[in-house]
Short mmCIF file of C-alpha atoms in Angstrom, two decimals:
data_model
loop_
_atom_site.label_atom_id
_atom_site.label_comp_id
_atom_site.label_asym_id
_atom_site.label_seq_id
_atom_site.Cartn_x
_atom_site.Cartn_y
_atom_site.Cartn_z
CA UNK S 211 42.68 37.29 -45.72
CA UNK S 212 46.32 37.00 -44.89
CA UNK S 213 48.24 34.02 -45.58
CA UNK S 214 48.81 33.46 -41.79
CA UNK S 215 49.75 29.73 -41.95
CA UNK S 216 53.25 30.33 -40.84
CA UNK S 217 52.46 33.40 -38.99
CA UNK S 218 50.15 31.11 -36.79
CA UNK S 219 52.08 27.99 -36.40
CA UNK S 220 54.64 30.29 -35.02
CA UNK S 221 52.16 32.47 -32.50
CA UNK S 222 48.60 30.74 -32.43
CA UNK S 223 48.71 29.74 -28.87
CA UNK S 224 52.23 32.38 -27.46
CA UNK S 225 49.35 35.42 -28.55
CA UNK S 226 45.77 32.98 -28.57
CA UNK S 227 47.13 31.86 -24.50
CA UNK S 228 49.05 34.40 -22.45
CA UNK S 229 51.50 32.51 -20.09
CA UNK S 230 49.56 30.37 -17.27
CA UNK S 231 50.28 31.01 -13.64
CA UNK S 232 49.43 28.41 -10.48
CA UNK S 233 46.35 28.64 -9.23
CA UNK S 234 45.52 29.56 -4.91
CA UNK S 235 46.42 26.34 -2.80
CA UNK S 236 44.07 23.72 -4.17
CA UNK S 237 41.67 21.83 -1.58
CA UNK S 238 42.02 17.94 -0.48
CA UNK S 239 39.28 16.94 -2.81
CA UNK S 240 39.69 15.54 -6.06
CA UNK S 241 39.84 16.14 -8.82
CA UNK S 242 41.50 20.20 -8.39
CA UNK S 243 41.99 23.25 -10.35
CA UNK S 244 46.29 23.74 -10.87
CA UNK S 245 46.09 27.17 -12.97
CA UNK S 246 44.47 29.58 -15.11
CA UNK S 247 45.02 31.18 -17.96
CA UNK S 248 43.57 33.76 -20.21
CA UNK S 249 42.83 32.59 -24.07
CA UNK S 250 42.33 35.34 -26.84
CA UNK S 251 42.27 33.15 -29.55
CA UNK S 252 39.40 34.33 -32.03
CA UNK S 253 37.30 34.39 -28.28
CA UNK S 254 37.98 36.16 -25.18
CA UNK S 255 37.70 33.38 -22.68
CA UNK S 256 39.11 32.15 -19.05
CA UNK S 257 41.15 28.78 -19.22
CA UNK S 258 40.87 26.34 -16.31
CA UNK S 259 43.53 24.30 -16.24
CA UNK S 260 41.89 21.02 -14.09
CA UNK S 261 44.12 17.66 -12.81
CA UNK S 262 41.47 14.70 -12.72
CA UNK S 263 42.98 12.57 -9.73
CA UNK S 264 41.76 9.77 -10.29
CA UNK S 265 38.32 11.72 -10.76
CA UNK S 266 35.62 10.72 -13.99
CA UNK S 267 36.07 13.60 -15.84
CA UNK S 268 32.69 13.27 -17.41
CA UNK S 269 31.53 14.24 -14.49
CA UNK S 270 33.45 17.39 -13.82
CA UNK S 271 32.45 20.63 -14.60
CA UNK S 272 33.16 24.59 -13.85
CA UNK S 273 30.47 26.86 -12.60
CA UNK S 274 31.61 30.47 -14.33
CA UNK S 275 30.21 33.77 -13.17
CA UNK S 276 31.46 37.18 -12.86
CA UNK S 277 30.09 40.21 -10.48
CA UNK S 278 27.03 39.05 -8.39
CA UNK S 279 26.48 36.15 -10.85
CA UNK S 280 25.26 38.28 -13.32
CA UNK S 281 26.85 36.44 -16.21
CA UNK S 282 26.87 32.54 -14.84
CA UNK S 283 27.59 29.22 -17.23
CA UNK S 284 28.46 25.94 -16.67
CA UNK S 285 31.25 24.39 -18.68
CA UNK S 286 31.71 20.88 -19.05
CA UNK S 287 33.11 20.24 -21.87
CA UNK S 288 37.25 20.24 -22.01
CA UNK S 289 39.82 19.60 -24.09
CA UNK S 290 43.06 17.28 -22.79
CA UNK S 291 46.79 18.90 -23.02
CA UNK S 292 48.60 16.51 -21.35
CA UNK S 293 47.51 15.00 -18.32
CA UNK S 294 45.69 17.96 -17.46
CA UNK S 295 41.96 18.89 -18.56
CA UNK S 296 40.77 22.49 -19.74
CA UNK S 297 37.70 24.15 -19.60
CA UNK S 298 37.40 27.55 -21.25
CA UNK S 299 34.73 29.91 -19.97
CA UNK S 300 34.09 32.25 -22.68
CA UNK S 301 34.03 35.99 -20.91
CA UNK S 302 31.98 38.79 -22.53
CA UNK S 303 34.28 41.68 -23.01
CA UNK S 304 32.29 44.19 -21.43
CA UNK S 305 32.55 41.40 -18.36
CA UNK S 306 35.94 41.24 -17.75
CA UNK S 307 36.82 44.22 -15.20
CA UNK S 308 34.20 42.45 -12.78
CA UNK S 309 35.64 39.94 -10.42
CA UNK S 310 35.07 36.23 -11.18
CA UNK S 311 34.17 32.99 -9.12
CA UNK S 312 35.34 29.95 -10.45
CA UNK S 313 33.82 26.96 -8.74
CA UNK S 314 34.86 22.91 -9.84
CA UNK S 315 32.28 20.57 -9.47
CA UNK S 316 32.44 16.73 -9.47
CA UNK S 317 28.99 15.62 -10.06
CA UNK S 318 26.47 18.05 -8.27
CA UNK S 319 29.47 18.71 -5.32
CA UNK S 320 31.34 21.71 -5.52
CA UNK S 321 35.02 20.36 -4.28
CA UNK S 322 37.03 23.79 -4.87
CA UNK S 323 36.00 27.42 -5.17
CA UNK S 324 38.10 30.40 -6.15
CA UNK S 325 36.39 33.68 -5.39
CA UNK S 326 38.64 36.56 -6.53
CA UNK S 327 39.78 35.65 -9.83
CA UNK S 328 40.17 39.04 -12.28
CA UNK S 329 41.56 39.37 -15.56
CA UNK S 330 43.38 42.39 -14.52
CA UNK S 331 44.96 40.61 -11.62
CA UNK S 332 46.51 38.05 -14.30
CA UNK S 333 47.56 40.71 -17.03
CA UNK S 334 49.24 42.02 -14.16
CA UNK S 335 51.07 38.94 -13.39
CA UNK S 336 51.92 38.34 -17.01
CA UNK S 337 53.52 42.08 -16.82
CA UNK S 338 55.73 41.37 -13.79
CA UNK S 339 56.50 38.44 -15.14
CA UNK S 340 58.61 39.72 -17.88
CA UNK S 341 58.58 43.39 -17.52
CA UNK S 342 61.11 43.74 -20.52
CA UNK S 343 58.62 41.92 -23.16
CA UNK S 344 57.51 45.19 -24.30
CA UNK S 345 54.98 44.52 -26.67
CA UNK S 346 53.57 41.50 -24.78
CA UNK S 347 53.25 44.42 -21.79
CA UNK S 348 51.55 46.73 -24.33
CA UNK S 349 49.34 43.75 -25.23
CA UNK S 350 48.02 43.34 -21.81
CA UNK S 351 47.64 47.25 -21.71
CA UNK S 352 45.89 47.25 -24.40
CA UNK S 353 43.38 44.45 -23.84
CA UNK S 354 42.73 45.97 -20.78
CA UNK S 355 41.87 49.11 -22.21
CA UNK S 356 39.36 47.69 -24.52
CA UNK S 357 37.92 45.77 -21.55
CA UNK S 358 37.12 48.99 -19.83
CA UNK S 359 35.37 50.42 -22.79
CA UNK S 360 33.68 47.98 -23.46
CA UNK S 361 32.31 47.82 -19.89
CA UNK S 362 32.03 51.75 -20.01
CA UNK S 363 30.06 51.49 -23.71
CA UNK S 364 27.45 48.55 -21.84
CA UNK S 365 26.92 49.82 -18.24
CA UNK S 366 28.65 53.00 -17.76
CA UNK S 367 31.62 51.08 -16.03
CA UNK S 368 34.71 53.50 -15.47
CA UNK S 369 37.03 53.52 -18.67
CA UNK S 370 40.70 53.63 -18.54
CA UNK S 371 43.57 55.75 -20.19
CA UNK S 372 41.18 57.77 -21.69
CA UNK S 373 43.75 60.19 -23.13
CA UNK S 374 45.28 57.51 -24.93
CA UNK S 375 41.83 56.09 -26.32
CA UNK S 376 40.18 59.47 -27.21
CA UNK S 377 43.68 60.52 -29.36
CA UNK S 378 42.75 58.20 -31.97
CA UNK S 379 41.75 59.35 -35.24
CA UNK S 380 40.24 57.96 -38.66
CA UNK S 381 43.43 58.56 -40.32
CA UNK S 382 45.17 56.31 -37.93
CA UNK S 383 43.90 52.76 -39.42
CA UNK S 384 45.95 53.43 -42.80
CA UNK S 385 44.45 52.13 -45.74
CA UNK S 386 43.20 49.00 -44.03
CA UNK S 387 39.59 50.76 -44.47
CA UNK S 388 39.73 51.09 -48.04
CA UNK S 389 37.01 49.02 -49.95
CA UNK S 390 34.93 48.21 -53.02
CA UNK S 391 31.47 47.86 -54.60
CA UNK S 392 30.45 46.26 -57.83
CA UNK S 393 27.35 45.93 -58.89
CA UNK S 394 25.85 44.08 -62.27
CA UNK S 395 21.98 44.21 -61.61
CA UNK S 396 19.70 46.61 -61.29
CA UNK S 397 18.28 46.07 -57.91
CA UNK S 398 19.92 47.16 -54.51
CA UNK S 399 20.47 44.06 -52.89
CA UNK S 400 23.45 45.05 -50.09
CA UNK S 401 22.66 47.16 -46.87
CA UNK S 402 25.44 47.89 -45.31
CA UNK S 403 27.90 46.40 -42.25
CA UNK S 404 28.10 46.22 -38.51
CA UNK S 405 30.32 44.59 -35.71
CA UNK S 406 28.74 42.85 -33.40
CA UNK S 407 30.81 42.79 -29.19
CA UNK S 408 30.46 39.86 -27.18
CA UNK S 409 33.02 37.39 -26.22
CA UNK S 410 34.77 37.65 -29.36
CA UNK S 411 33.69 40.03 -32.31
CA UNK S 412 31.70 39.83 -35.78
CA UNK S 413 31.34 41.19 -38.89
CA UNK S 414 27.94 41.21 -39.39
CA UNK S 415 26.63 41.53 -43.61
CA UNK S 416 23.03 43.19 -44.43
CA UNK S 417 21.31 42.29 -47.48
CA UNK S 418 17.64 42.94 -48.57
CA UNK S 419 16.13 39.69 -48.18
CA UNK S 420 13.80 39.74 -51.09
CA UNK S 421 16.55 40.85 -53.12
CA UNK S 422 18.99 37.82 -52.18
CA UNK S 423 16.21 35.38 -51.34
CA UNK S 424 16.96 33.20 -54.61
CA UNK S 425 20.44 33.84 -54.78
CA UNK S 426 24.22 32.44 -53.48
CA UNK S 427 26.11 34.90 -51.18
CA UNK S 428 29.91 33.73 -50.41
CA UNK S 429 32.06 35.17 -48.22
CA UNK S 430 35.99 34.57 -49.34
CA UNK S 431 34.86 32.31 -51.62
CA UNK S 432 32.48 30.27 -49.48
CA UNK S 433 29.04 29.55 -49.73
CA UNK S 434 27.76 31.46 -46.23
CA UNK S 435 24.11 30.10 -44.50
CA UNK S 436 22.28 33.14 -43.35
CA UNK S 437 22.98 34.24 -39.97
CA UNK S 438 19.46 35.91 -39.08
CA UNK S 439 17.19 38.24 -39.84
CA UNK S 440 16.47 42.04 -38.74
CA UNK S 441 13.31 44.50 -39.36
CA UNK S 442 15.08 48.09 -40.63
CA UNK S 443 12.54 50.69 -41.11
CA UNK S 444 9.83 48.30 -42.30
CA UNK S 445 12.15 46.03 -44.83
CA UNK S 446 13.71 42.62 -43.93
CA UNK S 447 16.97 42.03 -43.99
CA UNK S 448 19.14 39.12 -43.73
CA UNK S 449 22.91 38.70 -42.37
CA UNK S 450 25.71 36.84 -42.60
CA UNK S 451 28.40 36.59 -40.78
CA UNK S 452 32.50 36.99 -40.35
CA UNK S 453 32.73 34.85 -36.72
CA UNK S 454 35.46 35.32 -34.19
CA UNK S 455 38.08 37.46 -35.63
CA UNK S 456 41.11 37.95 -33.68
CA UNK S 457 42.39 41.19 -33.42
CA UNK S 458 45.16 40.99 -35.74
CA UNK S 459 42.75 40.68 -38.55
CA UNK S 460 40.87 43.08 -38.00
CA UNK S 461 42.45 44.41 -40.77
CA UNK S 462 42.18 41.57 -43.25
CA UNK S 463 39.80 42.86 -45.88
CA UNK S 464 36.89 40.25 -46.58
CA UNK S 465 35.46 39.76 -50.23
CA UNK S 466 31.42 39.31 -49.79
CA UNK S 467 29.67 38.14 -53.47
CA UNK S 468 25.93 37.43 -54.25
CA UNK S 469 25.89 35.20 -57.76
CA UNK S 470 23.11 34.12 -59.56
CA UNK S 471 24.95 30.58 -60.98
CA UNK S 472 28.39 31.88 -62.27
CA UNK S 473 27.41 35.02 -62.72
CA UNK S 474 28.41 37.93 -59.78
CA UNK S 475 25.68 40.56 -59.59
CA UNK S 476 27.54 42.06 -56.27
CA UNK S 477 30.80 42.07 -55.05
CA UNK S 478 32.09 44.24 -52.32
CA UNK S 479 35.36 43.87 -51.88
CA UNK S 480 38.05 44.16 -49.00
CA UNK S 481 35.24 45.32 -46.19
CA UNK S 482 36.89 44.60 -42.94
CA UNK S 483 36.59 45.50 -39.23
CA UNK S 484 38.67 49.06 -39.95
CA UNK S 485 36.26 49.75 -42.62
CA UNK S 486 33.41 49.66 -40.22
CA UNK S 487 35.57 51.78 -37.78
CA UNK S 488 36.79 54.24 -39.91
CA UNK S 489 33.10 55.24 -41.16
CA UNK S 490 32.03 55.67 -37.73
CA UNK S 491 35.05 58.02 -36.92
CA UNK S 492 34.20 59.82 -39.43
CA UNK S 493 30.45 59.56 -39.86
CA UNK S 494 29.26 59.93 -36.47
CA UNK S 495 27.14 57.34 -34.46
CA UNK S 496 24.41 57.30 -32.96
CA UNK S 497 25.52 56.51 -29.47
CA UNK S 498 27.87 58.76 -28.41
CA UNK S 499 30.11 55.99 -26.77
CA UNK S 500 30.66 53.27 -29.66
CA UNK S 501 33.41 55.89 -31.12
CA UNK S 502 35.17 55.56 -27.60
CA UNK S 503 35.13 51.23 -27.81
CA UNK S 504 35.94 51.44 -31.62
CA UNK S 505 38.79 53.70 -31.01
CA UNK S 506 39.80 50.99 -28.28
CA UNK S 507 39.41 48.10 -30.10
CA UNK S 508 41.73 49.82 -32.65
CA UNK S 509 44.62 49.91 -30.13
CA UNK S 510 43.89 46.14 -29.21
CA UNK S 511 44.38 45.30 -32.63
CA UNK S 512 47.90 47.23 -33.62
CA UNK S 513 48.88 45.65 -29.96
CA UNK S 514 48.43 42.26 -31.23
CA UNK S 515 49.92 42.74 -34.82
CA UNK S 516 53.39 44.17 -32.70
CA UNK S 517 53.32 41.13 -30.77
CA UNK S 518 52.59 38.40 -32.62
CA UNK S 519 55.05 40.29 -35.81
CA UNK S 520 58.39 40.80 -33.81
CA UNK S 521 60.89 43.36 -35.82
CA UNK S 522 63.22 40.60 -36.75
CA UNK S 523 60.60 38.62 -38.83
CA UNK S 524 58.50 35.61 -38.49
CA UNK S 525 59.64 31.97 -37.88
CA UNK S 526 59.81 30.01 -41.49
CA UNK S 527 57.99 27.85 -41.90
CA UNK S 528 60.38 25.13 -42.39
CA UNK S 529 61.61 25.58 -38.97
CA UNK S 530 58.32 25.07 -37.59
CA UNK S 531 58.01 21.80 -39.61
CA UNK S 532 61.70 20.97 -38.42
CA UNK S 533 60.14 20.71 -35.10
CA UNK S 534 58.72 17.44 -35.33
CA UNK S 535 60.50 14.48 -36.62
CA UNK S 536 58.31 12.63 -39.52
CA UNK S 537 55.49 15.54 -39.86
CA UNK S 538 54.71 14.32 -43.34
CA UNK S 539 53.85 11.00 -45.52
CA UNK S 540 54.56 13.15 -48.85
CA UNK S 541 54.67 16.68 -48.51
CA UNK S 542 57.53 19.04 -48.89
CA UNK S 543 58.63 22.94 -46.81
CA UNK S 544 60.12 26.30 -48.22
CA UNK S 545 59.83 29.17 -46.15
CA UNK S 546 56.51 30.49 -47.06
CA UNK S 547 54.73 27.25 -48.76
CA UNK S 548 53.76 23.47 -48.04
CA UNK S 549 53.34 21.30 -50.75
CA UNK S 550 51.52 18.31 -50.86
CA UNK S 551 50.34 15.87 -53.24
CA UNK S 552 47.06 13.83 -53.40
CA UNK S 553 47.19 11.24 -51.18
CA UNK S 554 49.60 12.30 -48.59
CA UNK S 555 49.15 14.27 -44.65
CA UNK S 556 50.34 15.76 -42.00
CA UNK S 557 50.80 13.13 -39.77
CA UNK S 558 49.11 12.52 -35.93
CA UNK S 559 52.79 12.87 -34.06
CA UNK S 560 53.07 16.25 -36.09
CA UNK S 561 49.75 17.40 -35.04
CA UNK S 562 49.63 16.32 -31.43
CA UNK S 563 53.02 17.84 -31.37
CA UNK S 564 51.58 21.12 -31.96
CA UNK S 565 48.73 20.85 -29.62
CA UNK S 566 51.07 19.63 -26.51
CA UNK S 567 52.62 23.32 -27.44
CA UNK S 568 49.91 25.03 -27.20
CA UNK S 569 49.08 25.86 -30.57
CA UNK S 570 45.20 25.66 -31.26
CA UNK S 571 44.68 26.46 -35.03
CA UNK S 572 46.41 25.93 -38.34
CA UNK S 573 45.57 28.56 -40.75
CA UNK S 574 46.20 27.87 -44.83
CA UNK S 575 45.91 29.66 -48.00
CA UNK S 576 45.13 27.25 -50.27
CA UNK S 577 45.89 27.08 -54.08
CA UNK S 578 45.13 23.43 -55.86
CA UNK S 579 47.08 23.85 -58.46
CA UNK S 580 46.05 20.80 -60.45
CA UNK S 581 42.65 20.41 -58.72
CA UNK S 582 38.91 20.87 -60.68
CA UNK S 583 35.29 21.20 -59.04
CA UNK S 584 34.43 18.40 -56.80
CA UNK S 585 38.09 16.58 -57.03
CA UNK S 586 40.19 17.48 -53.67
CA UNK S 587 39.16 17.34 -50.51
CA UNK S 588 41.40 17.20 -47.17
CA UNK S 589 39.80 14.95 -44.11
CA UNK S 590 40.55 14.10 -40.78
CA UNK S 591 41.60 11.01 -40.08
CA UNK S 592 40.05 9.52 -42.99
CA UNK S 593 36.65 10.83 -41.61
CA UNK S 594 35.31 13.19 -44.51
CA UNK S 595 32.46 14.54 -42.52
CA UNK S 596 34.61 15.99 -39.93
CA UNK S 597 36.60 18.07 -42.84
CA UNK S 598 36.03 18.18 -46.03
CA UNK S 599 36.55 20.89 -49.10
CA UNK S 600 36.30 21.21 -52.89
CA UNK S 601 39.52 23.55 -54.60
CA UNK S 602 39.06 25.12 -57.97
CA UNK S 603 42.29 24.93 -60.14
CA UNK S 604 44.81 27.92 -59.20
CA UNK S 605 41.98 29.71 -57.07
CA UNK S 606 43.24 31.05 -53.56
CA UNK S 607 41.02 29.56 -50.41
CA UNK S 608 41.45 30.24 -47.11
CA UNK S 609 40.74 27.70 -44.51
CA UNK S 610 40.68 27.25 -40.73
CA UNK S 611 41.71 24.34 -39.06
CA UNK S 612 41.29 23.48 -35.80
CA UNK S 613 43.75 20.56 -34.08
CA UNK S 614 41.10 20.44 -31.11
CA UNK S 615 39.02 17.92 -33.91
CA UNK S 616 41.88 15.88 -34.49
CA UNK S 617 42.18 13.73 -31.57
CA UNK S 618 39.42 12.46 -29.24
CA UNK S 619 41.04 12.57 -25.93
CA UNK S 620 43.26 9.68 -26.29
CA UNK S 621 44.17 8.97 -30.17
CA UNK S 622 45.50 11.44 -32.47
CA UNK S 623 44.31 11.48 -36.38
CA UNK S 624 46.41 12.44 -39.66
CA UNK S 625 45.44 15.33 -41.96
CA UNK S 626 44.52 13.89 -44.89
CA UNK S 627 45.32 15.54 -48.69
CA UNK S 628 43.03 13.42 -50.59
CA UNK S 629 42.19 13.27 -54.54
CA UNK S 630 38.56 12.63 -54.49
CA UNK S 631 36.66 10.74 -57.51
#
């Protein structure tokens, strides 16, 4: 993976939440939808942005569904930014060129109803918006694109710039595709790879169950919990899985192991979302469409890297931190690193900071450089079940961390660096 911890405080929620625009003239009743915005943020989803009013918000929800209600949900769960509640609706891909009604409900009432909502509609508005953001413009474009595919690749919906799509070749991804196999035992345990299209997409691991069954697989370096199963030509196989990638990595090569104790009997090594691409660009498929999304989920993906990596370089990190006054009880900034030592956070002002931003996610490469097995941890708020992590001396671990789980609606909580027993 990419050591995207300063790439992301910089762009999480500027590339994860495209710019939000007012909502139609809201009704008399309370509470009342303000605006909406479009998140892409490891999930393709629809943001409503919802004022309470006076309103119990436990009693609010949004009723999602697109085309005639063929995809429908209920949300009613939100996170607070401000005074102002949000509900995401997560939108299947292959979803978005249909038309959407977004309905708010207090209790079983429905007090305001927007009809005509489209994805296209807002890309458009984010366009006009700043016409001279050219890669935020190519962005949209290119979103869109892989929207239409992916509606042409489900239910024959009409694809767009087809030219553009169809010119992609295998040689295009670079060496992003390259990857490795290593094998110490004697029996095949490792199937092969597929991405799975939804709301947001998956890397999706085969192994031979019976071949893995009393064995560890880790995927960068963490123990993974099966996913499911699947019947292929009469043998079982299990899966795990790579969950929500954003389109920017779908170039980060992932390292997959199965170990027997300490000892590796497979590794395969740098397999990401290009890799699966580029062998069926040059493979063949069995549907003669998945080429056609594949090629357009390629374009999504160099979109996002232009966007989110402007020419003149990424923010440092230390200007990030800068930000904030009193962001840490004990840690220190360069440009590319934070240093902390047991015992000291990022503090709750730092954090909610952040969130009242708009960023979402802090992403970390971790290297615990004095650490041993079962001796540092990192917790929120003092609550180890909510996070919690073991570090191997001088051993490189990624890890995801979301700012949603550290506040509760109305109290912020510290990152905690701890030194464990």
């Amino acid at each position: 993976m990419k050591k995207l911890f300063a790439l992301l405080l910089a762009v999480v929620m500027v590339f994860g939440m495209l710019p939000v625009y007012a909502a139609a003239e809201t009704a008399t009743a309370t509470p009342s939808l303000e605006q909406f915005s479009l998140t892409l943020n490891g999930i393709l989803g629809v943001n409503c942005v919802v004022a309470s009013n006076g309103a119990d918000m436990d009693q609010v929800k949004i009723r999602f569904t697109t085309g005639d209600d063929t995809y429908a949900q209920e949300i009613s769960e939100y996170t607070l930014r401000g005074e102002n509640y949000v509900f995401t609706a997560r939108l299947p891909s292959h979803r978005a060129p249909e038309t959407i009604k977004i309905e708010l409900l207090s209790g079983n009432t429905v007090v305001q109803t927007k009809t005509d909502w489209t994805v296209k509609g807002y890309l458009d508005a984010v366009k006009e918006a700043d016409p001279d953001n050219t890669t935020q413009v190519q962005l949209c474009d290119a979103l869109w694109n892989y929207c239409t595919y992916a509606a042409w690749n489900a239910h024959d919906a009409e694809a767009v710039n087809v030219a553009e799509v169809e010119a992609v070749t295998a040689e295009d991804l670079g060496p992003g595709y390259i990857y490795t196999t290593t094998s110490t035992g004697t029996e095949k345990v490792y199937y092969g790879a597929s991405l799975v299209f939804n709301d947001a997409v998956d890397i999706r691991y085969y192994f031979i169950q019976s071949a893995v069954a009393d064995y560890t697989v880790s995927i960068n370096g963490n123990v993974a919990a099966p996913a499911g199963t699947a019947n292929v030509n009469g043998t079982t196989m299990v899966f795990y899985e790579m969950e929500r990638l954003m389109p920017q990595q779908y170039d980060d090569g992932n390292t997959v192991t199965v170990s027997n104790g300490e000892t590796e009997i497979f590794v395969l090594n740098n397999y990401s979302a290009y890799t699966y691409i580029y062998n069926i660009l040059t493979k063949g498929s069995p549907s003669e469409k998945l080429p056609g999304l594949l090629k357009a989920m390629y374009l999504y993906s160099v979109a996002a890297e232009q966007y989110i990596e402007p020419d003149d370089g990424l923010i440092g990190l230390v200007d990030q931190l800068l930000l904030a006054d009193n962001w840490s009880n004990g840690g220190t900034a360069g440009d590319s690193t934070l240093t902390v030592s047991a015992n000291s956070s990022l503090k709750a002002d730092y954090l909610q900071a952040l969130w009242e931003e708009g960023y979402t996610h802090l992403v970390f490469t971790v290297n615990a450089q004095a650490a041993s097995d079962n001796n540092t941890n990192y917790t929120h708020g003092g609550q180890w079940d909510r996070y919690w992590a073991n570090f191997n001396a001088d051993t490189d671990v990624d890890i995801r961390i979301d700012l949603n789980e550290f506040h509760d609606g109305d109290s912020w909580y510290s990152m905690n660096f701890n030194a464990g027993e």
